[in-house]
Amino acid sequence: MNSTPAPAPPAGDWEELVTAALLGTDRRTPPGCAPGQDAPVALLDAAAVETVRRRAGLTPTRAAERPEPAAPDARPALPAAAARRLAMLLTDRPGTGGGGRRGTSPDLMELLPQWLTAANARGFAAPVQALPALLDAARGRTDLRPAALEFAGPRALWLARLNPDWRFALRATPGGGTALPDLDAPDQVQLLWQEGLFAERVALLAAIRAHRPPAARELLVTTWATERAEDRLMFLDSLRMRLSAEDEPFLEQALADRSRNVRATAAELLSALPDSALAARMAVRASACVAVDRTREEPGLVVEAPHECDSGMERDGVVAKAPAGRGERSWWLGQLVEATPLGTWERRLGGRTPAEIVALPVADDWRSELHAAWCRAAVRQRNAEWARVLLGTPSAPEAGGPGAVSLAERAKLLSTLGGGERADWVAGFIAAQGLSEAFQLLGVCAVPWAAPLGRAVVDALNIARDAGSYPWSFSGVMGLAERCLDPGEAGRLDGLLAVPDETEDAAPGAGGYWAEAFQRLVTTLRLRAAMTEELGAP
Amino acid sequence: MTQQGVRWTADQVLALAPDAASRKAGSKLGAAGPWSEAGSSDEGTVWGLCKGSGSKPYQTVVDIADTAGPAYKCSCPSRKFPCKHALGLLLLWAGEDGAVPSGQAPGWAEEWLAGRRKRTEEKRAAGASASPAAADPEAARRRAERRAERITAGAGELEQRLTDLLRAGLASAEQAGYGLWEETAARMVDAQAPGLAARARELGAIPSSGPGWPVRLLEESALLHLLDQAWLRREHLPDDLAATVRSRIGLPSSPDGPPLRDHWLVLAQYDTTDPKLTTRRIWLHGTDSGRTSLLLSYGAAGRAPELALPMGLALDAEVSAFPGAGQLRAALGEQFAAPSPTTARPQGVPTAQAAVHYGEALRHDPWLDSVPVTLDRVVPTPDGDSWQLADADTDLALPLTPTARSRPGLWRLVALSGGAPVKVFGELGHRGFTPLTAWPEGAGEPVSLC
């Protein structure tokens, strides 16, 4: 270039060159075109010089306002092997290729929630370069969000403010990630409570409730009368955490609230306090409806449902209008029994134990109504003794004995029991009933599954294989087993990996598919064991 | 040098994958489950048996110490290269401690390795003895002359098209549409001038490229005209510039620079694809010489180019430059050891100096779109709808190119920075800066933004 002789055109020529080029040299003579020179060539010559000159003369622009630096993350970094594993788990996002039949390889995305839980339990910080992929994964799967956002930490919220695609992270985190004030500084707390956004105020209330339950209630009282109805409902709901008898006077007052939803929530919270006045009032009402029938040889229960829903009942949260298709009287009865402390029945029904009470026959088809209400009461009051009785023995649950309740109710009742007892009950259920109805119940069991439960599931899968069905009939349980079975059980599965001989009644090819499914199960378990090991001891 | 302790990261392994589906499939095989008898040798070989759907497991072996990048062999029927088994095996080797113990290669792996090494030796011996000159210099000269004539005819025709365009005005180009330039490009292919063909094709795309297109069309037309004229008068140009013109026209050349041995840090590796060809660009930085070199590798439609050097590793090797003034392209020569991890980082400059660097490079090659630069202490900063890299210590900034703004790598860069200064390697040109690799302040591995 330095050998090309070119006179420097004056500034402003570039604009003129562009104008001439746009219009065409037939209409406009370009600047610097000598007479007799071919105009288009002169234009191209001049434009070439100018283009290179302009490019060579480029300088940086003025900097825009730089973003506030992200808040520091004091958590320790992941061990190298765990960081590699995370990169691999995030590579396996939906839409990154593959698809079709699952084959023998594990579904890495399904392991991500477990990996996140383990990493969070150990308090590690996320590698910053993994945050975009992590946020994208959480964007696609709402169930992943709480754990992913906890792991992602403050820098993810900082990123979310810059990228509209990740706004969900700000919504999902109370207060949009703004730091809560020092809870011991009353001025700051008052300021945020008076002037904060709704999400910030909810976060503040929850944070205080977690540390000093009465202080949260007292803060709420200061502004209660001026809050909007839907805000009152959310604030009231935050008292569910660490609920105690101390909250009763405030909740009693809330029973007179203008909003029906607020009244109902207050009543529900009060009924979970067995010694509350509301619980006592409900006990009186319910007791009037259920009695032991002494006129027969065999003792049994007679039920006389309420004939009306009076204003006192309504004030205590009983919803007067029954949903379509339900009788009013049974609707009211159910609500009374549900809100009555379970201890009431032992006194009321002749000193019988819960087991004896549940075993009593009930006259006039009231049995299912009454038992269902007791189930709801046991869940609401976290009463393990009643829950146990209502669940019945797992080996004979469908025989019409006690506990003839739906799977959904069983799952809720199970959640009131300790982990070990829960696992034993479900193991017993599977041993007796097989897997077809076990899915919902397995979902409430702690991970990894206790040994007897894991064995019951594997045995049941083995039986299903021998029965000649296809593995995808059990894909839900199989998927759960991949995520929940104790990795230490992998060795036990070795015998199931071979392709069995095809029997006459088996579905064609099923044996091969089963071997493949078990192989995937073993591979996934090994992978989970490696994952845990890489993260180190919690 | 031994391979023990020289581990690659999962990202480095996954960078070898020919496509996203292989990456995903390979990730799933990167665990102990399906593998048996896996092992690795001190010479840089990894092998293993992978259980597939059939009764016989696949035999997979990778030679990571090969001088031309990793070499793969697998008994599976996949036509992808490397296949998912090779990727899975490397991930297993990169990941779990003890999953791939050190040992003696089994017979089937040893056989393949021995064959490979023998062929490499033979090739080297042949290269050393045979003279590079063609068998018939006279015939070669006549072929070159015929080609030069065709290019000259093509360049003349292209000049005619450009002057017609300027005579009628650029405004007419919008109506003329893409077809005219597509046809011109085809004629340049016939004239055996692929460089002119590519530029002609790009001209056709400019009128639909958004606001400011007339200025871009004028710039690119003028530079194409400059290239035509330079070719037509190449006899009068200095040798270096003439060599640059020949390579811009698309004439083949071979590296003739003296081999330079250095510890070459792999700064970045990325692919661009069009329907017929995948082009892989690998930027190297000599940690002793401070030189930056570009390796190019090509793959036919849908196939990954063969050369793969994972970002962040360094290799002890010789490279030779291609002819041409300011030419950064080089060819990889002898490799003295397999690529290995390093903590070396290139030295960086502030934004103002980077801009000067581009301006100076244009003196040697006015057709240069961008130069490789490492920026020190810059903060990724949102600027309206776009982004810029702002100096931490001055009020200057370089805008990102439109393409860089829409890539996922941008967010990795922003996440890495968190509002703090970072070191960024990328390409800077008249369209802006394209970040390719970034290093956090303080210790930490480089993060690929490609």
Coordinates of C-alpha atoms in Angstrom, one line a residue, chain B residues 239-449:
Chain B
D239 CA 7.3 -9.5 -3.5
D240 CA 5.6 -9.6 -0.1
L241 CA 2.6 -7.7 -1.3
A242 CA 2.4 -9.7 -4.5
A243 CA 2.3 -12.9 -2.3
T244 CA -0.5 -11.4 -0.3
V245 CA -2.4 -10.6 -3.4
R246 CA -2.0 -14.1 -4.8
S247 CA -3.3 -15.6 -1.6
R248 CA -6.3 -13.2 -1.5
I249 CA -7.1 -14.2 -5.1
G250 CA -7.1 -17.8 -3.9
L251 CA -4.0 -19.2 -5.5
P252 CA -2.6 -22.1 -3.5
S253 CA 0.7 -21.5 -1.7
S254 CA 2.8 -23.5 0.7
P255 CA 4.5 -22.5 3.9
D256 CA 8.0 -21.4 3.1
G257 CA 9.0 -19.6 6.3
P258 CA 11.7 -21.1 8.5
P259 CA 10.3 -23.6 11.1
L260 CA 9.9 -21.8 14.4
R261 CA 10.0 -24.0 17.5
D262 CA 8.1 -22.7 20.5
H263 CA 5.7 -23.7 23.2
W264 CA 2.5 -22.8 21.3
L265 CA -0.4 -22.0 23.5
V266 CA -3.7 -22.9 21.8
L267 CA -5.6 -19.6 22.2
A268 CA -8.8 -20.6 20.4
Q269 CA -10.3 -23.1 18.0
Y270 CA -13.5 -22.6 16.1
D271 CA -15.3 -23.8 13.0
T272 CA -17.2 -21.9 10.3
T273 CA -19.4 -24.0 8.0
D274 CA -21.0 -23.5 4.7
P275 CA -22.8 -26.2 2.8
K276 CA -19.7 -27.5 1.1
L277 CA -16.9 -26.9 3.5
T278 CA -16.1 -26.7 7.2
T279 CA -13.2 -24.4 8.0
R280 CA -11.4 -24.7 11.3
R281 CA -9.3 -21.8 12.6
I282 CA -6.8 -22.4 15.3
W283 CA -5.0 -19.5 16.9
L284 CA -1.6 -20.3 18.4
H285 CA 0.5 -18.0 20.6
G286 CA 4.2 -18.7 21.0
T287 CA 4.9 -18.3 24.7
D288 CA 8.6 -17.7 24.1
S289 CA 8.6 -15.8 20.8
G290 CA 5.3 -13.9 21.5
R291 CA 4.3 -14.7 17.9
T292 CA 0.6 -15.3 17.0
S293 CA 0.0 -17.9 14.2
L294 CA -3.1 -19.2 12.5
L295 CA -3.6 -22.8 11.5
L296 CA -6.3 -23.6 9.0
S297 CA -7.8 -27.0 8.6
Y298 CA -10.7 -28.0 6.3
G299 CA -13.4 -30.7 6.3
A300 CA -15.6 -31.7 3.5
A301 CA -19.4 -31.1 3.9
G302 CA -20.5 -32.3 7.3
R303 CA -17.2 -33.7 8.4
A304 CA -15.1 -32.2 11.1
P305 CA -11.6 -31.0 10.0
E306 CA -9.0 -33.5 11.0
L307 CA -6.7 -31.2 13.0
A308 CA -7.9 -30.6 16.5
L309 CA -6.0 -28.8 19.2
P310 CA -8.0 -28.2 22.4
M311 CA -8.0 -24.6 23.6
G312 CA -5.9 -24.0 26.7
L313 CA -3.3 -26.7 26.0
A314 CA 0.2 -25.9 24.8
L315 CA 2.3 -27.9 22.4
D316 CA 6.1 -28.0 21.9
A317 CA 6.2 -27.9 18.1
E318 CA 7.5 -26.2 15.0
V319 CA 5.4 -24.0 12.7
S320 CA 6.2 -22.4 9.4
A321 CA 4.6 -19.3 8.0
F322 CA 3.0 -18.9 4.7
P323 CA 4.4 -16.3 2.3
G324 CA 2.9 -12.8 2.3
A325 CA 3.5 -9.6 4.1
G326 CA 2.1 -9.6 7.7
Q327 CA 0.8 -13.1 7.0
L328 CA -0.2 -14.9 10.2
R329 CA -1.2 -18.2 8.6
A330 CA 1.2 -21.0 9.3
A331 CA 1.5 -24.7 9.0
L332 CA 2.1 -27.1 11.9
G333 CA 5.4 -28.9 11.5
E334 CA 7.0 -31.4 13.7
Q335 CA 5.4 -31.9 17.1
F336 CA 7.9 -32.9 19.9
A337 CA 5.3 -33.9 22.5
A338 CA 1.6 -34.3 22.9
P339 CA -0.4 -31.1 23.8
S340 CA -0.2 -30.6 27.6
P341 CA -1.9 -28.2 30.1
T342 CA -0.2 -24.9 30.8
T343 CA -0.8 -21.8 32.9
A344 CA 0.7 -19.5 30.3
R345 CA -1.4 -16.6 29.1
P346 CA -0.7 -14.2 26.3
Q347 CA 0.3 -10.6 27.1
G348 CA -2.5 -8.2 26.5
V349 CA -2.8 -4.5 25.5
P350 CA -5.4 -1.8 26.2
T351 CA -8.1 -1.0 23.6
A352 CA -6.3 2.0 22.0
Q353 CA -3.2 0.0 21.3
A354 CA -5.3 -2.8 19.8
A355 CA -6.9 -0.4 17.4
V356 CA -3.5 0.9 16.3
H357 CA -2.4 -2.7 15.8
Y358 CA -5.2 -3.3 13.3
G359 CA -4.4 0.0 11.5
E360 CA -0.8 -1.0 11.1
A361 CA -1.7 -4.5 9.8
L362 CA -3.8 -2.9 7.1
R363 CA -0.6 -1.4 5.7
H364 CA 0.6 -4.9 4.7
D365 CA -2.7 -6.3 3.7
P366 CA -5.5 -3.7 3.0
W367 CA -8.0 -6.6 2.6
L368 CA -7.6 -7.7 6.2
D369 CA -10.9 -7.9 8.0
S370 CA -9.5 -8.4 11.5
V371 CA -6.3 -9.1 13.5
P372 CA -5.9 -11.3 16.5
V373 CA -5.4 -9.3 19.7
T374 CA -5.4 -9.9 23.4
L375 CA -7.1 -7.1 25.5
D376 CA -6.0 -6.6 29.0
R377 CA -8.3 -5.5 31.8
V378 CA -11.5 -4.9 29.9
V379 CA -15.0 -5.0 31.3
P380 CA -17.9 -6.4 29.1
T381 CA -20.3 -3.5 29.2
P382 CA -23.9 -3.2 27.9
D383 CA -24.3 -0.3 25.5
G384 CA -27.9 0.1 24.5
D385 CA -28.9 -3.0 22.4
S386 CA -25.2 -3.9 21.9
W387 CA -22.2 -4.7 24.0
Q388 CA -18.6 -3.3 24.2
L389 CA -15.4 -4.1 26.0
A390 CA -14.5 -1.1 28.1
D391 CA -11.0 -0.5 29.4
A392 CA -11.0 -0.8 33.2
D393 CA -8.6 2.2 33.5
T394 CA -9.6 4.6 30.8
D395 CA -12.9 5.7 29.3
L396 CA -12.3 3.9 26.0
A397 CA -14.1 0.9 24.6
L398 CA -14.3 -1.4 21.6
P399 CA -17.7 -2.4 20.3
L400 CA -18.5 -6.1 19.8
T401 CA -19.3 -7.3 16.3
P402 CA -23.0 -8.0 15.6
T403 CA -22.3 -11.7 15.3
A404 CA -20.5 -11.8 18.6
R405 CA -23.4 -10.2 20.3
S406 CA -25.8 -13.0 19.4
R407 CA -23.5 -15.9 20.4
P408 CA -23.8 -17.8 23.7
G409 CA -20.1 -17.1 24.3
L410 CA -21.0 -13.5 25.1
W411 CA -22.9 -14.6 28.2
R412 CA -20.0 -16.8 29.3
L413 CA -17.8 -13.8 29.0
V414 CA -20.2 -11.6 31.0
A415 CA -20.6 -14.3 33.6
L416 CA -16.8 -14.7 33.9
S417 CA -16.3 -11.0 34.3
G418 CA -19.2 -10.2 36.7
G419 CA -18.4 -6.5 36.2
A420 CA -14.7 -7.0 36.9
P421 CA -11.8 -6.7 34.4
V422 CA -10.8 -9.8 32.4
K423 CA -8.3 -10.6 29.8
V424 CA -9.9 -11.4 26.4
F425 CA -8.4 -12.8 23.2
G426 CA -10.3 -12.3 20.0
E427 CA -10.3 -10.8 16.5
L428 CA -10.5 -7.0 16.1
G429 CA -11.5 -5.4 12.8
H430 CA -13.6 -2.7 11.2
R431 CA -16.8 -4.4 12.3
G432 CA -15.7 -4.5 15.9
F433 CA -14.3 -7.1 18.3
T434 CA -15.1 -10.8 18.3
P435 CA -14.2 -12.4 21.7
L436 CA -12.9 -16.0 21.4
T437 CA -11.3 -16.8 24.8
A438 CA -11.2 -15.1 28.2
W439 CA -9.2 -15.5 31.4
P440 CA -10.4 -14.4 34.8
E441 CA -8.4 -12.0 36.8
G442 CA -6.2 -13.9 39.2
A443 CA -5.7 -17.7 38.7
G444 CA -8.2 -19.7 36.7
E445 CA -8.5 -21.7 33.5
P446 CA -9.2 -19.9 30.2
V447 CA -12.9 -20.0 29.1
S448 CA -13.8 -20.7 25.5
L449 CA -16.2 -18.2 24.0

